[in-house]
Short mmCIF file of C-alpha atoms in Angstrom, two decimals:
data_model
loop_
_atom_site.label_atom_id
_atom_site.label_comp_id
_atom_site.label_asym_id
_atom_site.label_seq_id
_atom_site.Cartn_x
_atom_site.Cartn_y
_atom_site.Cartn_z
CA UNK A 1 0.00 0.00 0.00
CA UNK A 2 1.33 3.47 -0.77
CA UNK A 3 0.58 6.29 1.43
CA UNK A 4 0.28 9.75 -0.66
CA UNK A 5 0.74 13.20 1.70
CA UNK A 6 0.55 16.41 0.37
CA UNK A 7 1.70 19.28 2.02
CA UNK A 8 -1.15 22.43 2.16
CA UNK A 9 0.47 25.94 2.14
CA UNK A 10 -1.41 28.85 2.77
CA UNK A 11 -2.59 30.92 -0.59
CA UNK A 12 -2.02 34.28 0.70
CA UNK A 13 1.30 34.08 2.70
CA UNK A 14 2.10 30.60 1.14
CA UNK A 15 3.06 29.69 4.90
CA UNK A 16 3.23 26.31 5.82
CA UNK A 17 1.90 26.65 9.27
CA UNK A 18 -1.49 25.26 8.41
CA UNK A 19 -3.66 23.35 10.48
CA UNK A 20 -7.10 21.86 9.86
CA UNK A 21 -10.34 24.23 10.93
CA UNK A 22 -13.50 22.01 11.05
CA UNK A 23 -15.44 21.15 7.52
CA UNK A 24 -18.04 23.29 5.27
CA UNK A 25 -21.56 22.87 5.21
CA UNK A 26 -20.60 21.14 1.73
CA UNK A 27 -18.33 18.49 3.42
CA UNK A 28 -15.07 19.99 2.35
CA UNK A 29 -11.93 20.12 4.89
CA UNK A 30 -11.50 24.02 6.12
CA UNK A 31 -7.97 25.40 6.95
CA UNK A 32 -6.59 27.87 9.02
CA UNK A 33 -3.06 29.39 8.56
CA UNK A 34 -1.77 30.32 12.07
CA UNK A 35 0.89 32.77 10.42
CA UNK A 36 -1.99 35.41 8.83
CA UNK A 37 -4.69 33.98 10.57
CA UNK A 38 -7.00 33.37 7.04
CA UNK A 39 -9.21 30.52 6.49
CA UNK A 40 -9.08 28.70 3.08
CA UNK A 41 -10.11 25.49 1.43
CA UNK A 42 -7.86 23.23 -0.64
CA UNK A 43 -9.88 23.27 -3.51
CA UNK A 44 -12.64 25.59 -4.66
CA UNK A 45 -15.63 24.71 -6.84
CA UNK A 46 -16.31 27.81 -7.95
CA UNK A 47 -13.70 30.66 -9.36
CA UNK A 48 -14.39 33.54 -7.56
CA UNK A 49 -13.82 31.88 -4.07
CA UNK A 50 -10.60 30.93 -5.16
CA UNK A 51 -7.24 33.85 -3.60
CA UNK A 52 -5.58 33.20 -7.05
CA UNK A 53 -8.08 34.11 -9.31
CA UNK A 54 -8.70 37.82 -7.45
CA UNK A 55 -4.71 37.79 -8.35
CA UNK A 56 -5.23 37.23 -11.74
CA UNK A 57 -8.13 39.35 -12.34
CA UNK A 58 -6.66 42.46 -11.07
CA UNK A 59 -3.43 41.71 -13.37
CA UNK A 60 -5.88 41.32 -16.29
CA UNK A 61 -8.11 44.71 -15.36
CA UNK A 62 -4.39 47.04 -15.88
CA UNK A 63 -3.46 44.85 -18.49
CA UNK A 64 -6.19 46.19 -21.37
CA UNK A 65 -8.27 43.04 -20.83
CA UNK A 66 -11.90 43.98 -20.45
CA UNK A 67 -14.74 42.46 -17.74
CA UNK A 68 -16.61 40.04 -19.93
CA UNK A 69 -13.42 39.08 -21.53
CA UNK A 70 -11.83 38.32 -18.36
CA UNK A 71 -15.00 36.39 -16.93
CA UNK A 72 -14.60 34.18 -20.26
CA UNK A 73 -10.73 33.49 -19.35
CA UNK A 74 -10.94 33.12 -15.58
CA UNK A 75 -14.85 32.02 -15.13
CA UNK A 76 -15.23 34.49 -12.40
CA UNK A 77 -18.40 36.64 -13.01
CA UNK A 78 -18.47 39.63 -13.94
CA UNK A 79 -20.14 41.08 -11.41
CA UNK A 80 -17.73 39.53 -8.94
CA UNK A 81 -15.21 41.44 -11.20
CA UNK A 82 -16.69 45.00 -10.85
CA UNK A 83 -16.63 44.28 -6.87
CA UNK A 84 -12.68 43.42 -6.66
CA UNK A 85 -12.55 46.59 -9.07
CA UNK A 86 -14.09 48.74 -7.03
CA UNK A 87 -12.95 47.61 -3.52
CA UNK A 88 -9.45 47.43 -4.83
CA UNK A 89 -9.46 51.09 -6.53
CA UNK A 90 -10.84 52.06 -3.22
CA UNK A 91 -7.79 50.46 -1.13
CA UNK A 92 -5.73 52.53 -3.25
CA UNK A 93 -3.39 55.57 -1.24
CA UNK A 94 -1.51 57.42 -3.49
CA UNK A 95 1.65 59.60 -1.83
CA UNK A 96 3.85 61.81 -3.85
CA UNK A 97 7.78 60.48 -3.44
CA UNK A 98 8.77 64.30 -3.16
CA UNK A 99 7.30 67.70 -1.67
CA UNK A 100 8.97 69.36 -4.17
CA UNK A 101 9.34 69.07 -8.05
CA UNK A 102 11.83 70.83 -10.66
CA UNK A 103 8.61 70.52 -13.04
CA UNK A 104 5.33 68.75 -13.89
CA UNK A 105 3.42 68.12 -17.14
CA UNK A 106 -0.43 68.57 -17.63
CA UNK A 107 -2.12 66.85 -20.12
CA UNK A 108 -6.08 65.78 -20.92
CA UNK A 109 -7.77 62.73 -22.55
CA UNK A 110 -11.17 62.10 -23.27
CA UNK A 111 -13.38 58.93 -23.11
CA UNK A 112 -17.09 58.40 -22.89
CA UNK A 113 -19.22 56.51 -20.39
CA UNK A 114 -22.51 54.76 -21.49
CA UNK A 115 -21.74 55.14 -25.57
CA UNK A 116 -23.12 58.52 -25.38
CA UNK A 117 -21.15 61.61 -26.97
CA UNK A 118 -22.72 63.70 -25.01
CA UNK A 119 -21.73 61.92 -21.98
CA UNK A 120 -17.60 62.92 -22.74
CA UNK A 121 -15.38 62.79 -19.69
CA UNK A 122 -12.07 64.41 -19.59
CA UNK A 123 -9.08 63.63 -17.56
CA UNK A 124 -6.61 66.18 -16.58
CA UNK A 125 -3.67 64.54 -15.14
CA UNK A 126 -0.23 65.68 -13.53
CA UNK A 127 2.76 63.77 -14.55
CA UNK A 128 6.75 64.04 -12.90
CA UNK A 129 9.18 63.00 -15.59
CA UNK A 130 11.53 63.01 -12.72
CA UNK A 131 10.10 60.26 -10.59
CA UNK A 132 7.92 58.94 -13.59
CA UNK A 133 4.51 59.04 -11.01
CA UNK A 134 1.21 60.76 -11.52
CA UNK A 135 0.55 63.06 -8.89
CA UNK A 136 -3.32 64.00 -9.28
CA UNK A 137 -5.72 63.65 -11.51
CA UNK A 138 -9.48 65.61 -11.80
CA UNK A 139 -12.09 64.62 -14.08
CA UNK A 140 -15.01 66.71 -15.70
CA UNK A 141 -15.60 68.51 -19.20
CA UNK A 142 -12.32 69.94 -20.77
CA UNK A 143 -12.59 73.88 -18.93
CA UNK A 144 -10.94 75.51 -16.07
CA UNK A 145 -13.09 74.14 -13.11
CA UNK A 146 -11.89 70.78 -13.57
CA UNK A 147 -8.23 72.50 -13.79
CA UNK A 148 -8.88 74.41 -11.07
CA UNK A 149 -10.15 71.39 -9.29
CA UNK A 150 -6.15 69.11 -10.59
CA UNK A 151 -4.08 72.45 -9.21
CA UNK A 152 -5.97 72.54 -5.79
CA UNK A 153 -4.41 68.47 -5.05
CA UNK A 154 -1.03 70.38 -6.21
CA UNK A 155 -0.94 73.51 -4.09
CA UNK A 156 0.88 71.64 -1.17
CA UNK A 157 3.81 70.28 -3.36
CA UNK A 158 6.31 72.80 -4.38
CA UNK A 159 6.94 72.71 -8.41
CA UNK A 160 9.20 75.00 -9.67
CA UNK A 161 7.16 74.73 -13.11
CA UNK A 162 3.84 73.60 -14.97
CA UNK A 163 4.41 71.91 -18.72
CA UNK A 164 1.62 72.36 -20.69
CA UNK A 165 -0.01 72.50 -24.39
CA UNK A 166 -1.50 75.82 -25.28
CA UNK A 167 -5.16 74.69 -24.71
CA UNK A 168 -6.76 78.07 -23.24
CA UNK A 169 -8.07 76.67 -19.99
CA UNK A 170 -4.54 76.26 -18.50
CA UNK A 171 -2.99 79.99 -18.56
CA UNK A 172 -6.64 80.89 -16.87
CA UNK A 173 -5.91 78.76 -13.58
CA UNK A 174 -1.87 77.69 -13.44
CA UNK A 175 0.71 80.63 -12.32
CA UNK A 176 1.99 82.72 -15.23
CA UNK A 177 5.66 82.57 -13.87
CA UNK A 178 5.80 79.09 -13.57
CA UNK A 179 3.71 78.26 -16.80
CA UNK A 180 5.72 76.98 -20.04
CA UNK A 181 3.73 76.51 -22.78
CA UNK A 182 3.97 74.03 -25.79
CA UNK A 183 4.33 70.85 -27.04
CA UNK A 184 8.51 70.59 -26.77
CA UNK A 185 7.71 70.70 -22.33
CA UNK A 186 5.18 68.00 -23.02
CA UNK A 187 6.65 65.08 -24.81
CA UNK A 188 6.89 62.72 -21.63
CA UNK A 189 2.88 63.20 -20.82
CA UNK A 190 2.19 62.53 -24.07
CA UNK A 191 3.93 58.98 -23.75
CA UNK A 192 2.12 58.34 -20.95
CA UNK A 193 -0.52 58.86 -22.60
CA UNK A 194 0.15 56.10 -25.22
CA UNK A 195 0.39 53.95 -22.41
CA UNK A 196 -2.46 54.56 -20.78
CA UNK A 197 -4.53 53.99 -24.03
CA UNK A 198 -2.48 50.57 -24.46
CA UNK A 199 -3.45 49.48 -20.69
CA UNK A 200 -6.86 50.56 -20.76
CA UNK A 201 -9.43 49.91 -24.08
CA UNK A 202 -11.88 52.85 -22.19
CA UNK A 203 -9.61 55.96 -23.81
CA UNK A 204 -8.56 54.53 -26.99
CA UNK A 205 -9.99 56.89 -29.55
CA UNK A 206 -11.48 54.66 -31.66
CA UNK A 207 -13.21 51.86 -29.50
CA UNK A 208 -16.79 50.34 -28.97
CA UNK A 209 -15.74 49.55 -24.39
CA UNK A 210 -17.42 51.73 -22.42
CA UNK A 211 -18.23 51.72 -19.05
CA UNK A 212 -22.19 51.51 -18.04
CA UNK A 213 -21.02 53.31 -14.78
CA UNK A 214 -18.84 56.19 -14.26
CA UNK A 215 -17.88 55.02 -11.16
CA UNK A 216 -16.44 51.87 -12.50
CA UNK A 217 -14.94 53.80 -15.38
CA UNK A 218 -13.10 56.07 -12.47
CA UNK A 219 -12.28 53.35 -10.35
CA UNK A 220 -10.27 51.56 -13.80
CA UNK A 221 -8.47 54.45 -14.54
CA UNK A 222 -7.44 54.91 -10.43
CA UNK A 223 -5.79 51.30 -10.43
CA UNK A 224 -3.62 51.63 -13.48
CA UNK A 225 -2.68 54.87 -12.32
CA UNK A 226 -1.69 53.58 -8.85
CA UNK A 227 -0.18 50.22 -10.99
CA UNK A 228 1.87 52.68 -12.49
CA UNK A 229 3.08 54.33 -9.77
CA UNK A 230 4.04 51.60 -7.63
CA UNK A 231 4.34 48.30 -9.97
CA UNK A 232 1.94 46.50 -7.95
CA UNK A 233 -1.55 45.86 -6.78
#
């Protein structure tokens, strides 16, 4: 007779300090790590209950894969999608690196939520070649409240100078003496900007994703921007 053991390591800490925990009202075994304390099964019947899948869905959402195609790859609904979206944008803290910067670019995109045209959403974002981070972002229509709104998260950082194009609505709001305007200041944003486009099918120009729900749309543009920043999730 040969005796098989295998060895159960925690999915979140991968410890090995595992014991058993009682069974499920389905009849599975329950475990309990005694290193983070989390309860897990060895096996999962469905896809959403399992720690790896959240792992991989996340990695999909900032990697230009959109919600029903990831439910078709992973089998977790897409529902169950939107929540880790959401919750996970939501865990998101965002801290500048510096309090002060030798300059930062501004630059907008548009997108749409719902299909509509008259539903266009802009995104002003600040960018530090320096550091490579985004520092704040507002969104709204492209005119100087939602500038206004990007230069008020900026106010307690000190930048020596704002890099912009010469759209009107940033020499009404942004300090003349520490404004320089045109497109030679910008060319870092604007290769953000390709990137962001490549990570997320919601601001490519010519594209039939939308989101149903600005809130989700917000939330998707939040984690690649903190993905960015910090090469995790």
């Amino acid at each position: 007779m040969c005796e098989i053991t295998i060895q159960v390591n925690c999915p979140y800490c991968h410890g090995m300090k595992v014991v058993k925990n009682g069974v499920k009202r389905t009849g599975k075994q329950n475990f309990l790590c005694r290193a983070c304390g989390k309860q897990f099964q060895y096996a999962y019947q469905k896809a959403g209950c399992r720690p790896q899948a959240k792992r991989l869905v996340l990695q999909m959402l900032v990697r230009n894969s959109g919600i029903r195609d990831i439910e078709q790859v992973t089998g977790v609904h897409r529902q169950t999608v939107l929540g880790w979206l959401n919750k996970q944008a939501a865990a998101c803290e965002f801290r500048p690196r510096q309090q002060s910067y030798a300059s930062v670019q501004i630059d907008e995109v548009w997108t749409f939520v719902k299909e509509r045209k008259r539903r266009k959403r802009w995104l002003f974002y600040a960018y530090a070649p320096e550091t490579a981070e985004v520092l704040a972002w507002s969104w709204g229509n492209r005119s100087q409240h939602t500038v206004r709104r990007l230069y008020r998260q900026l106010e307690k950082l000190k930048i020596e100078c704002f890099c912009t194009d010469d759209w009107p609505a940033f020499s009404k709001v942004l300090p003349p003496e520490k404004h320089s305007v045109g497109k030679a200041f910008t060319r870092h944003i604007e290769g953000v900007n390709l990137c962001l486009r490549t990570r997320n099918r919601r601001i490519v120009r010519k594209t039939a994703c939308f989101s149903k729900k600005e809130q989700n749309h917000y939330n998707a543009m939040k984690l690649i921007f903190y993905y960015r920043n910090y090469h995790t999730l």
